[in-house]
CSV table of C-alpha atoms and ligand atoms in Angstrom, one decimal:
chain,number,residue,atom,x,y,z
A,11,UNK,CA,11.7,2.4,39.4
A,12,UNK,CA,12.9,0.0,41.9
A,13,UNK,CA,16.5,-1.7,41.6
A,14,UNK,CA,16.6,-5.2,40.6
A,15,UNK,CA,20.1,-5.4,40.3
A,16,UNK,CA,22.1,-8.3,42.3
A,17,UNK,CA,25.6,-9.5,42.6
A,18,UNK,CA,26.5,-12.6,43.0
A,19,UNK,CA,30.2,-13.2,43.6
A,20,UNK,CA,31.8,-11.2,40.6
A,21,UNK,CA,28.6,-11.5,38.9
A,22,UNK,CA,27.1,-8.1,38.6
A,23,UNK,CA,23.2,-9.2,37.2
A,24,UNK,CA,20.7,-6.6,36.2
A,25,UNK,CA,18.0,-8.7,38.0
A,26,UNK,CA,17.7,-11.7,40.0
A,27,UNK,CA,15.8,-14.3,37.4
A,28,UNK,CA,18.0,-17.0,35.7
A,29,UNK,CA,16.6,-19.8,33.7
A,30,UNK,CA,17.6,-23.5,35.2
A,31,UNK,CA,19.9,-25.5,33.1
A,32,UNK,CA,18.1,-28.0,31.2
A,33,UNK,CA,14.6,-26.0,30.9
A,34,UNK,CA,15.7,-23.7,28.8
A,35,UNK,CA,18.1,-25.5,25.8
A,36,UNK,CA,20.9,-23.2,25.0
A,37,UNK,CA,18.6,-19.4,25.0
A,38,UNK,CA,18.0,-19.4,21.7
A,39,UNK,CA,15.0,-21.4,21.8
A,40,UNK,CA,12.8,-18.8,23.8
A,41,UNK,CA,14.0,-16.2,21.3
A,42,UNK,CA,10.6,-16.1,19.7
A,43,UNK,CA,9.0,-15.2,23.0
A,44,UNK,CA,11.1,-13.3,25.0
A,45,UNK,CA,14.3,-10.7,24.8
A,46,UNK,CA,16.6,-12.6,26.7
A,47,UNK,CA,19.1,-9.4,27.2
A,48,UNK,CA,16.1,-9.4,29.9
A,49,UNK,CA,17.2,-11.8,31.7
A,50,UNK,CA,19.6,-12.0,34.9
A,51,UNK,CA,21.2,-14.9,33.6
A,52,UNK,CA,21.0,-17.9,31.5
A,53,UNK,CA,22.3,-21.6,32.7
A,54,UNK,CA,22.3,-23.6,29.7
A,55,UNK,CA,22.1,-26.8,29.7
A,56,UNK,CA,24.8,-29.3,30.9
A,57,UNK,CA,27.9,-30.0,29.2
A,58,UNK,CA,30.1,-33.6,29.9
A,59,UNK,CA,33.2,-33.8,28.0
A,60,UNK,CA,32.8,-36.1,25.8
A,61,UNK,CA,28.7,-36.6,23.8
A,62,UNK,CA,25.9,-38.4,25.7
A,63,UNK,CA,22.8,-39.9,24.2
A,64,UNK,CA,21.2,-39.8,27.5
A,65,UNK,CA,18.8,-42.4,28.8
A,66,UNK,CA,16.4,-44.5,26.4
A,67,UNK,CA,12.8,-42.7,26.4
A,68,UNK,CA,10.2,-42.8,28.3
A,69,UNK,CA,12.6,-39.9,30.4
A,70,UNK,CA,9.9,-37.7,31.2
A,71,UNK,CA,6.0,-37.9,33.7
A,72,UNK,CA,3.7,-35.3,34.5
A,73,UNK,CA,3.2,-36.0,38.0
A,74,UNK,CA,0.9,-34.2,40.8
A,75,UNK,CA,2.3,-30.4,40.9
A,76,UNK,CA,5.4,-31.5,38.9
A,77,UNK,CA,7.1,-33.2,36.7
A,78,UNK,CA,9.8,-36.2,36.3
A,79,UNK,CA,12.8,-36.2,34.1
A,80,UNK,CA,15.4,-38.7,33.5
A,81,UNK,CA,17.2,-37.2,30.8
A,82,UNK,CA,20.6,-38.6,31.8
A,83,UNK,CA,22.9,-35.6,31.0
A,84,UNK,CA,22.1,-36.1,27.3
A,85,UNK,CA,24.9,-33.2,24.9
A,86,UNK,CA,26.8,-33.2,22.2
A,87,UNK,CA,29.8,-33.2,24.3
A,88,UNK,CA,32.9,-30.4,24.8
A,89,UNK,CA,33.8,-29.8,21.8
A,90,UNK,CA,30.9,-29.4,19.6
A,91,UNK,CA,30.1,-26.9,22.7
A,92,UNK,CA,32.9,-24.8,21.9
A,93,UNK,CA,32.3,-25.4,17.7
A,94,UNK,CA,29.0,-24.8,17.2
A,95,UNK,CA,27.0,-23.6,20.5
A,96,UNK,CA,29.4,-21.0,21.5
A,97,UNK,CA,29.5,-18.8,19.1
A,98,UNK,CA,25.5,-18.1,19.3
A,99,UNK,CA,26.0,-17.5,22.9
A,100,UNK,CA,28.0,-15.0,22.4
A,101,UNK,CA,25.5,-12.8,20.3
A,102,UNK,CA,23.1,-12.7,24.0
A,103,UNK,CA,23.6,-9.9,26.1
A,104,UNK,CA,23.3,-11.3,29.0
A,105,UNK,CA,25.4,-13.5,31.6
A,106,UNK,CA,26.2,-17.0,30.1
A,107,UNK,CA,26.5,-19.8,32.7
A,108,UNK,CA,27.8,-23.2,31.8
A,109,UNK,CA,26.5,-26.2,33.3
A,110,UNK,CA,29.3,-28.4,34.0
A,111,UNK,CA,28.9,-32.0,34.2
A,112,UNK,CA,30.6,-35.7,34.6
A,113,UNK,CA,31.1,-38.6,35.4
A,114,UNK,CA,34.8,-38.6,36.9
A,115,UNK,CA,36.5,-35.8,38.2
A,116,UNK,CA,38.8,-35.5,35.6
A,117,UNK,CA,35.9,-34.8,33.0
A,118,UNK,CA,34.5,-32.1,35.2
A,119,UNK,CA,38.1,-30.6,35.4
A,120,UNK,CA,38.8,-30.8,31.6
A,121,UNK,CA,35.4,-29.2,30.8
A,122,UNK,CA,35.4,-26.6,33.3
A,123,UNK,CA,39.2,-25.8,32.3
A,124,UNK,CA,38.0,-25.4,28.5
A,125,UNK,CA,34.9,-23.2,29.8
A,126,UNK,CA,37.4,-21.1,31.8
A,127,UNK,CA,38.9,-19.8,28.2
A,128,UNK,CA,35.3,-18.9,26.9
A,129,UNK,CA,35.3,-15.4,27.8
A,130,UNK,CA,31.4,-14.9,27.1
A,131,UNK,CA,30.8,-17.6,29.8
A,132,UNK,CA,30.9,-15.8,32.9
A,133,UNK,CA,30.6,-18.4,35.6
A,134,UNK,CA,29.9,-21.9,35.7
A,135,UNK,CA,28.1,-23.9,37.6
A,136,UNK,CA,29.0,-27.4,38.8
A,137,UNK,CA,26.4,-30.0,38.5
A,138,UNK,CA,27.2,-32.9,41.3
A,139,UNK,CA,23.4,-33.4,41.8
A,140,UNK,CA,22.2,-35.3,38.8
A,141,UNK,CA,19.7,-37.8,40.2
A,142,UNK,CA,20.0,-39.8,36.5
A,143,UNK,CA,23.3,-41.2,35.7
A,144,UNK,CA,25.1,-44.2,36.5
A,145,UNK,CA,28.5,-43.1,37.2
A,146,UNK,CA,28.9,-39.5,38.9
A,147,UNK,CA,26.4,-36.5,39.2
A,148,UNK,CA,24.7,-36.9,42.4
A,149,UNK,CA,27.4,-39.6,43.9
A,150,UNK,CA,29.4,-36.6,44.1
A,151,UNK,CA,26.9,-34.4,45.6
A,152,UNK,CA,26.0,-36.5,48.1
A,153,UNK,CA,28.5,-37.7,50.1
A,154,UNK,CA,30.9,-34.4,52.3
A,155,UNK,CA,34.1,-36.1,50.5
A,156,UNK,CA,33.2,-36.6,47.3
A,157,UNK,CA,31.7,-33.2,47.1
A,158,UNK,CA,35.0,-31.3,48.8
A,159,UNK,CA,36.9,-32.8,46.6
A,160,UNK,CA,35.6,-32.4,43.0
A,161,UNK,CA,35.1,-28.7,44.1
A,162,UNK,CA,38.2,-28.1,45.0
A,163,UNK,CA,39.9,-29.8,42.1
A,164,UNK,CA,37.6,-27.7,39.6
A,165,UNK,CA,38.5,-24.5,41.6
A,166,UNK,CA,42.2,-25.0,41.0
A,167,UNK,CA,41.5,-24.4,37.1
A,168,UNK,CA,38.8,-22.2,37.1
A,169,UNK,CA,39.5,-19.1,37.9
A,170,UNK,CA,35.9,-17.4,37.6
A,171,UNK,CA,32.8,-17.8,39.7
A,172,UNK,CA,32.0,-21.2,40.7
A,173,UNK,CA,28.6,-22.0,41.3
A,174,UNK,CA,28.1,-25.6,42.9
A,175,UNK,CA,24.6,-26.9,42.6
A,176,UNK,CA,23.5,-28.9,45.4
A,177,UNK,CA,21.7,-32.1,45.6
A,178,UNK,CA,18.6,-32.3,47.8
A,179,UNK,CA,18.8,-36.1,48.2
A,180,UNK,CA,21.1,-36.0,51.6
A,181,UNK,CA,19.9,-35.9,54.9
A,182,UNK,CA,22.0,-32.5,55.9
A,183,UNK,CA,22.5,-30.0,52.7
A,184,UNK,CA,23.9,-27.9,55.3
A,185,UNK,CA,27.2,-30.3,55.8
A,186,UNK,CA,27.5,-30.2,51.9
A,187,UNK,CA,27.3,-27.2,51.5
A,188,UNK,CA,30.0,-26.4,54.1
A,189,UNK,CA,32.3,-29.3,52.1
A,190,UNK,CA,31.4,-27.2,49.0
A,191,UNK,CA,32.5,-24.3,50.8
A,192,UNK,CA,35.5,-25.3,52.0
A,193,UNK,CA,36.5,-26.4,48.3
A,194,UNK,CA,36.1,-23.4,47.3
A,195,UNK,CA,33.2,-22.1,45.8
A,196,UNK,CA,31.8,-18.4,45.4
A,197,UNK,CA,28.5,-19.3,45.0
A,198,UNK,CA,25.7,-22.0,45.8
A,199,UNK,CA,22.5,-23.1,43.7
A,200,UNK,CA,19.5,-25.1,44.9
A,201,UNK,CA,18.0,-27.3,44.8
A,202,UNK,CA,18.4,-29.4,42.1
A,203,UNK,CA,15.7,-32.6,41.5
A,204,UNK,CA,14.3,-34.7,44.5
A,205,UNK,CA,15.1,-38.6,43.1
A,206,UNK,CA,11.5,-39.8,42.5
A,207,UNK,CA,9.4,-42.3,40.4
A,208,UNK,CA,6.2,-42.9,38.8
A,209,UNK,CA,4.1,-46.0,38.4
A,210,UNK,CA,1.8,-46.9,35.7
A,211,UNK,CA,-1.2,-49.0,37.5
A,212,UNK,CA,-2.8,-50.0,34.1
A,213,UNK,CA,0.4,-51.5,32.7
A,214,UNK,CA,2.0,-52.1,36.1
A,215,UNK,CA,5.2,-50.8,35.4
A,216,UNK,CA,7.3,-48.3,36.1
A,217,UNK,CA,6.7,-45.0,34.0
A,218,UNK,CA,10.1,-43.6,33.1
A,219,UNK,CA,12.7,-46.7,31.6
A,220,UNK,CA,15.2,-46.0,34.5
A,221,UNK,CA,12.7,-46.6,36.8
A,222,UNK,CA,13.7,-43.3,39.0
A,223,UNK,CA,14.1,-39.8,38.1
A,224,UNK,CA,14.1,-36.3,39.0
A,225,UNK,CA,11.2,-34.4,40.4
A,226,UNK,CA,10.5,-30.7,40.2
A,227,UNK,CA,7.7,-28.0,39.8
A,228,UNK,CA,5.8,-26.6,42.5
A,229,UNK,CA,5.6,-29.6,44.2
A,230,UNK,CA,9.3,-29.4,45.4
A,231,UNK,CA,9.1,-25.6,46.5
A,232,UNK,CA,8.8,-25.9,50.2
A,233,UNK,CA,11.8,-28.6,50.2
A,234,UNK,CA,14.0,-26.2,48.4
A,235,UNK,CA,12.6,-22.9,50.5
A,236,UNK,CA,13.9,-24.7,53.7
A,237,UNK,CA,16.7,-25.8,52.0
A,238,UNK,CA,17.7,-22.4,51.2
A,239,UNK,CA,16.8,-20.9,54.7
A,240,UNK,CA,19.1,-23.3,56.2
A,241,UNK,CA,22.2,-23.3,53.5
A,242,UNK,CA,22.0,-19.5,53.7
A,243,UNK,CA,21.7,-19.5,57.5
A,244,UNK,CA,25.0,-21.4,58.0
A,245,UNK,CA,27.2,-20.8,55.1
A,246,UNK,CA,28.7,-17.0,54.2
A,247,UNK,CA,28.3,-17.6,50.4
A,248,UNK,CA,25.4,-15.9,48.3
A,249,UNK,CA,22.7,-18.9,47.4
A,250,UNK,CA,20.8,-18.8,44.3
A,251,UNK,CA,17.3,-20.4,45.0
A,252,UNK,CA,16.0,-23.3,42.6
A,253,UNK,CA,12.2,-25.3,42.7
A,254,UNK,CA,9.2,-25.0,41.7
A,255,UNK,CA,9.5,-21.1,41.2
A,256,UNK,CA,6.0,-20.1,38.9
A,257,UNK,CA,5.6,-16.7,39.7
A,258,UNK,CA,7.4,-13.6,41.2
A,259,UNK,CA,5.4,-14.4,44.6
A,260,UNK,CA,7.1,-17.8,44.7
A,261,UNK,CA,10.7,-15.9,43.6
A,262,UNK,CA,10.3,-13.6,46.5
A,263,UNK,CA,9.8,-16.0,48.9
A,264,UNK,CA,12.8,-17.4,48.1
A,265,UNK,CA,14.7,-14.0,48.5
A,266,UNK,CA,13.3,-13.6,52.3
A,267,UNK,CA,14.3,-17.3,52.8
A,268,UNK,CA,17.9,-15.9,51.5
A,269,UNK,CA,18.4,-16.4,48.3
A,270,UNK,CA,20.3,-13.8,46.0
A,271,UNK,CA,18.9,-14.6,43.2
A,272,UNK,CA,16.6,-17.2,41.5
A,273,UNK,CA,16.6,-19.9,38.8
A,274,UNK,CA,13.0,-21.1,37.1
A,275,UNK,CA,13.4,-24.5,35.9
A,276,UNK,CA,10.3,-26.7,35.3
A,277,UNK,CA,7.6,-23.2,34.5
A,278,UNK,CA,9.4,-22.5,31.2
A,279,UNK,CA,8.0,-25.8,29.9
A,280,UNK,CA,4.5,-24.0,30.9
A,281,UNK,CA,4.9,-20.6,30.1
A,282,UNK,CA,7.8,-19.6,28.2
A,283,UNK,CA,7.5,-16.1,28.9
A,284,UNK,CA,7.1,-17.0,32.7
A,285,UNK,CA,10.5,-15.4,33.6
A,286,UNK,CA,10.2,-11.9,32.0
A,287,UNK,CA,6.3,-12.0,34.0
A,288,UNK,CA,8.0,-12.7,37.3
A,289,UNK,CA,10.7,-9.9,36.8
A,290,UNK,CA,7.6,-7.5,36.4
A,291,UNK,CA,5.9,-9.0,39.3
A,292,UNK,CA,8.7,-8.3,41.1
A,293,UNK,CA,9.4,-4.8,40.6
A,294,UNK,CA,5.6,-4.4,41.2
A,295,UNK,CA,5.8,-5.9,44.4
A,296,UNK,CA,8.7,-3.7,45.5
A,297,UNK,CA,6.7,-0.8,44.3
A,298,UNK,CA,3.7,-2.3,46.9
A,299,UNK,CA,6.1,-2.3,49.7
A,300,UNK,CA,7.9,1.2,49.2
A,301,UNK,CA,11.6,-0.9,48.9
A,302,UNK,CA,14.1,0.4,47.0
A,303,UNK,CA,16.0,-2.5,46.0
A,304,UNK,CA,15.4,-6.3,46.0
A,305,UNK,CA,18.3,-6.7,48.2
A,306,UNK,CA,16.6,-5.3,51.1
A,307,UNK,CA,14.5,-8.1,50.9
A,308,UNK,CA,17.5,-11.2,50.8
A,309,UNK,CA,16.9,-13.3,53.9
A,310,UNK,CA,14.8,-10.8,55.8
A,311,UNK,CA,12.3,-13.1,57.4
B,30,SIN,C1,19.3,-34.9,33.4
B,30,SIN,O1,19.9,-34.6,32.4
B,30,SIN,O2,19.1,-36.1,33.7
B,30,SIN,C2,18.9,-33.8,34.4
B,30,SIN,C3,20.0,-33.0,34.8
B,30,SIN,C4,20.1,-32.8,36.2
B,30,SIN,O3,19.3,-33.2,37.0
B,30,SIN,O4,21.1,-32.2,36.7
């Protein structure tokens, strides 16, 4: 059988697929339908440190190819994390990577520090690319400062791997990425959701009650495969490749673009046995092209 096996940073994974924070709850939910000791990774879904109700609904559109969301970073908040979500993680066999969230620096610091602690949590990644909240996410992400310097204030308490998920909303990812870089990060995810909206002809009104949101599904693949091409190209850190992934044809094409590994966001609300079907479609495409390992095939185009 071929090798699926990846690292990424310290990260040794048996296989490139990951689940996208906030498409997948917190694992247990696709229990039912798959064995999630299958998995490469699971990113559950964002923690702030203190509880967020999130934004009022309508937070969520079908759209053309994708979706919308406007969730607004909605948890229970640090500590009910570490109570009462925690300890379930710990009974999954696979690697555990917090989604770390805020709305001031400080708040990202204090819940990455806390996460740091956790020893099943093996990485986390830092979200400054949420398209949906007042104060913070994407205003971080989006600007070389802002994103240099959260990154490097997180890095000096967490001693781990520190993913930093990028925002697609800026007119270079590749100077953002090099900011992120700099701050020191070991590993970069994207994209996260293009800011978007939807309007409702009949009623003549926006669809979602913040009037913008997030888009992703297939729709967004292209933007995030040239995304990926070009972070990959310019920065030496290993990229994980997120949007619109469906199928393992999709999940390979982000591994020539150069992407170490994959996230599938938006096809678990489809499919939820999408990710263990694209690991098989994988391995069976290795199989088609005599490779050995899915490594040979990481930014080979
Ligand atoms: C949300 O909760 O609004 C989505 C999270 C994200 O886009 O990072």
């Amino acid at each position: 059988m071929p090798d699926l096996s990846t690292t990424l940073h310290q990260l040794s994974l048996k296989n490139p697929v990951m689940t996208a924070s906030g498409t997948f709850g917190y694992g247990k939910e696709f229990s039912d339908f798959i064995d999630l000791a299958s998995l490469g990774g699971i990113i559950v879904k964002a923690t702030t440190s203190e509880p967020r109700e999130g934004n009022p609904y309508p937070r969520m559109a079908e759209t053309a190819s994708g979706m919308l969301n406007s969730v607004g970073l909605q948890n229970k908040g640090l500590d009910y994390f570490v109570k009462h979500i925690y300890p379930e993680l710990q009974q999954i066999n696979t690697h555990i990577i917090a989604n770390v969230s805020g709305s001031t620096i400080e708040g990202y610091v204090e819940v990455a520090e806390k996460m740091a602690g956790l020893d099943h949590i093996t990485a986390i990644e830092l979200n400054i690319s949420c398209p949906n909240v007042k104060q913070g996410g994407m205003a971080f992400g989006t600007s070389v400062t802002s994103a240099l310097e959260v990154t490097r204030a997180v890095r000096k308490v967490y001693p781990k791997t520190l993913i930093v998920k990028l925002s697609p909303n800026v007119t270079s990812i590749v100077d953002i990425a090099r900011a992120v870089a700099d701050g020191g990060a070991d590993v970069l995810s994207l994209i996260n959701t293009l800011l978007a909206m939807a309007i409702d002809a009949e009623k003549r009104r926006p669809v979602l009650s913040t009037v913008t949101g997030g888009l992703s599904g297939p729709a967004v693949k292209p933007v995030a495969l040239r995304m990926v091409w070009q972070v990959s190209k310019a920065v030496k850190l290993p990229v994980i490749g997120i949007g619109g992934i469906c199928n393992a044809t999709d999940a390979i094409e982000f591994f020539l673009a150069g992407a170490s590994a994959i996230q599938v966001g938006t096809a678990n609300f489809i499919n939820p046995r999408v990710t263990t079907d694209i690991i098989k479609g994988i391995e069976d495409y290795l199989l088609r092209h005599n490779l050995q390992t899915v490594r040979e095939l990481v930014g080979s185009i």
